[in-house]
Amino acid sequence: MEKPLLVIVGDTLLDRDVEGAVHRIAPDAPAPVLDEESVSERPGGAGLAALLAAGSEDYRVALVTALAQDAAGARLSELLTAAGIEVYALPLPGATPQKIRMRSRGQVLMRLDRGGPAQPPGNAPDGVLDVLGAAKAILVSDYGRGVARHPAVRAALEAASAPIVWDPHPAGPPPVPGVRLVTPNLAEAVRSTGDAGHGSALSTAQRTGQKLRDEWRAQAVVITCGPHGAILSQAGPTPLVIPAPADAGDADTCGAGDRFAAAAALALADGALVSEAVQDAVDAATAYVLAGGVSAALSTDPTPPVPVERIGADAAGRLAATIRERGGVVVATGGCFDLLHTGHLATLRAARGLGDCLIVCLNSDDSVRGLKGPDRPINSQTDRARLLAALDCVDAVVIFDEPNPEAVLSWLRPDVWVKGGDYAELPEAELVKRWDGQTVIVPYLDGRSTTRTIAAAQAATTTTSGR
């Protein structure tokens, strides 16, 4: 059975990174001399969005773009086709636009742009735009060079029945009316509306989002705010704020907007609500930046990056391996964590302070029922894992089905195994000794327990119902 189709529409550039080392200043000018060590090339613009979308195994990806008849255009076609992307090209007069970055130790020293001013693409060959009618979803990745302004392209987009995500550009045209979601960043939204930018980012995004939604006649506008997440404006007056799951700090954000828009389009293709698509997009863009950005996303190195996803055996295992490679200390603790309370939090924070990461070994639902009885757990293992992973003192969560965590400890092999309470001894201690690990007990807050909390709630319910 043929996979469904995601179509990307927009301008494609050739990005070239020249990496080197700087050891001296040029004798004829006050400029650093870059000794070239390596050169890498990749599609940029809508081509990068297509590459990022092609990472999904559930969809075919097609790219409607404009390509020039030059060596750079041929190289772009080669790179895109090699990635499995179906290319539908309009003729592009002149030269292929290129962005060449001179870099040393991760720092961009200079960017050289080639290709000259944007020129409008020529007439679309017969049948090229028919692919839009077969799309499950469409992403317009506009880089302001003419594809999104092309009359035939716009007419085909207006006629398409698939949901459209439109990633706009200040030099590009407005979206066609009725698109499902438009994704400007905050600076673009301020520029497009002429907003003075007074007040907080939230208030500015709310004003500009509603104004752009009305002006563009879009179903929804989401303003992306970098490390602060995104703010979604739909039909109602109150925006939906979706925070980023983690702070990427000063990481390279090149391509994060493309990753955001591609993730939103894929979610809409799967039938997600706009709010759900934006949540997926925020998570995907944050993970993309934290994992190393475009170079890591397109790397052919089989070594996986440090996982951003915090739940699961793979995430926990890779995290532990990465910490050990750095010479750090892996700490683990375990339990049911059915109803999180301050006693749990005290234990987790104390455990995290003993090393460089904390991995929580969480009893599965079946395991909890075996230990606590058929009425437990109150919360599912999925919800319990998500709550734990959201804590700043927890770095990963792994779920186990057995009555005790010995099996998971055997492959995780933490340097320190921590339990909260007043145990005289712990049955896992002998196991942990096998790899020279240490078992410790940290203080547990008196009067805090899940069993006591449940009993108090049941007593309160009984008292209330008896009145």
PDB file of C-alpha atoms in Angstrom, residues 5-10 49 53 59-64 129-141 153-167 176 179-183 261-262 264-270:
ATOM      1  CA  LEU A   5       1.848  12.193   0.601  1.00  0.00           C
ATOM      2  CA  LEU A   6       3.099  15.357   2.301  1.00  0.00           C
ATOM      3  CA  VAL A   7       3.865  18.168  -0.156  1.00  0.00           C
ATOM      4  CA  ILE A   8       6.300  21.007   0.614  1.00  0.00           C
ATOM      5  CA  VAL A   9       6.023  24.169  -1.494  1.00  0.00           C
ATOM      6  CA  GLY A  10       8.622  26.936  -1.547  1.00  0.00           C
ATOM      7  CA  ALA A  49      11.923  21.554   5.406  1.00  0.00           C
ATOM      8  CA  ALA A  53       9.832  16.004   6.958  1.00  0.00           C
ATOM      9  CA  TYR A  59       4.816   9.615   4.591  1.00  0.00           C
ATOM     10  CA  ARG A  60       6.193  10.174   1.131  1.00  0.00           C
ATOM     11  CA  VAL A  61       7.489  13.708   0.710  1.00  0.00           C
ATOM     12  CA  ALA A  62       7.269  15.788  -2.466  1.00  0.00           C
ATOM     13  CA  LEU A  63       8.794  19.226  -3.026  1.00  0.00           C
ATOM     14  CA  VAL A  64       7.337  21.826  -5.387  1.00  0.00           C
ATOM     15  CA  LEU A 129       1.102  21.224  -9.739  1.00  0.00           C
ATOM     16  CA  ASP A 130      -1.263  18.243  -9.893  1.00  0.00           C
ATOM     17  CA  VAL A 131       0.677  16.751  -6.988  1.00  0.00           C
ATOM     18  CA  LEU A 132      -0.995  19.270  -4.656  1.00  0.00           C
ATOM     19  CA  GLY A 133      -4.340  17.599  -5.270  1.00  0.00           C
ATOM     20  CA  ALA A 134      -2.963  14.266  -4.029  1.00  0.00           C
ATOM     21  CA  ALA A 135      -1.525  15.642  -0.787  1.00  0.00           C
ATOM     22  CA  LYS A 136      -2.661  14.557   2.677  1.00  0.00           C
ATOM     23  CA  ALA A 137      -1.222  17.854   3.964  1.00  0.00           C
ATOM     24  CA  ILE A 138       0.716  20.771   2.463  1.00  0.00           C
ATOM     25  CA  LEU A 139       3.478  22.920   3.954  1.00  0.00           C
ATOM     26  CA  VAL A 140       4.295  26.217   2.256  1.00  0.00           C
ATOM     27  CA  SER A 141       7.844  27.060   3.299  1.00  0.00           C
ATOM     28  CA  VAL A 153       1.024  27.897  -7.514  1.00  0.00           C
ATOM     29  CA  ARG A 154      -1.338  30.093  -5.511  1.00  0.00           C
ATOM     30  CA  ALA A 155      -4.317  28.999  -7.600  1.00  0.00           C
ATOM     31  CA  ALA A 156      -3.413  25.333  -7.019  1.00  0.00           C
ATOM     32  CA  LEU A 157      -3.055  25.950  -3.287  1.00  0.00           C
ATOM     33  CA  GLU A 158      -6.451  27.637  -3.086  1.00  0.00           C
ATOM     34  CA  ALA A 159      -8.008  24.676  -4.897  1.00  0.00           C
ATOM     35  CA  ALA A 160      -6.342  22.056  -2.667  1.00  0.00           C
ATOM     36  CA  SER A 161      -8.514  20.223  -0.128  1.00  0.00           C
ATOM     37  CA  ALA A 162      -5.669  19.159   2.184  1.00  0.00           C
ATOM     38  CA  PRO A 163      -4.862  21.178   5.327  1.00  0.00           C
ATOM     39  CA  ILE A 164      -2.190  23.814   4.642  1.00  0.00           C
ATOM     40  CA  VAL A 165       0.503  25.027   7.036  1.00  0.00           C
ATOM     41  CA  TRP A 166       2.094  28.294   5.856  1.00  0.00           C
ATOM     42  CA  ASP A 167       5.510  29.342   7.124  1.00  0.00           C
ATOM     43  CA  VAL A 176      -3.822  32.171   0.496  1.00  0.00           C
ATOM     44  CA  VAL A 179      -5.109  28.003   5.413  1.00  0.00           C
ATOM     45  CA  ARG A 180      -5.294  25.833   8.497  1.00  0.00           C
ATOM     46  CA  LEU A 181      -2.262  27.271  10.309  1.00  0.00           C
ATOM     47  CA  VAL A 182       0.237  30.114   9.740  1.00  0.00           C
ATOM     48  CA  THR A 183       3.541  29.970  11.690  1.00  0.00           C
ATOM     49  CA  ALA A 261       6.344  23.768  10.528  1.00  0.00           C
ATOM     50  CA  ALA A 262       7.082  20.274   9.187  1.00  0.00           C
ATOM     51  CA  ALA A 264       2.787  20.660  12.495  1.00  0.00           C
ATOM     52  CA  ALA A 265       2.002  19.639   8.917  1.00  0.00           C
ATOM     53  CA  LEU A 266       2.652  15.963   9.649  1.00  0.00           C
ATOM     54  CA  ALA A 267       0.397  16.107  12.714  1.00  0.00           C
ATOM     55  CA  LEU A 268      -2.427  17.700  10.721  1.00  0.00           C
ATOM     56  CA  ALA A 269      -1.981  15.039   8.055  1.00  0.00           C
ATOM     57  CA  ASP A 270      -2.589  12.462  10.800  1.00  0.00           C
TER      58      ASP A 270
END
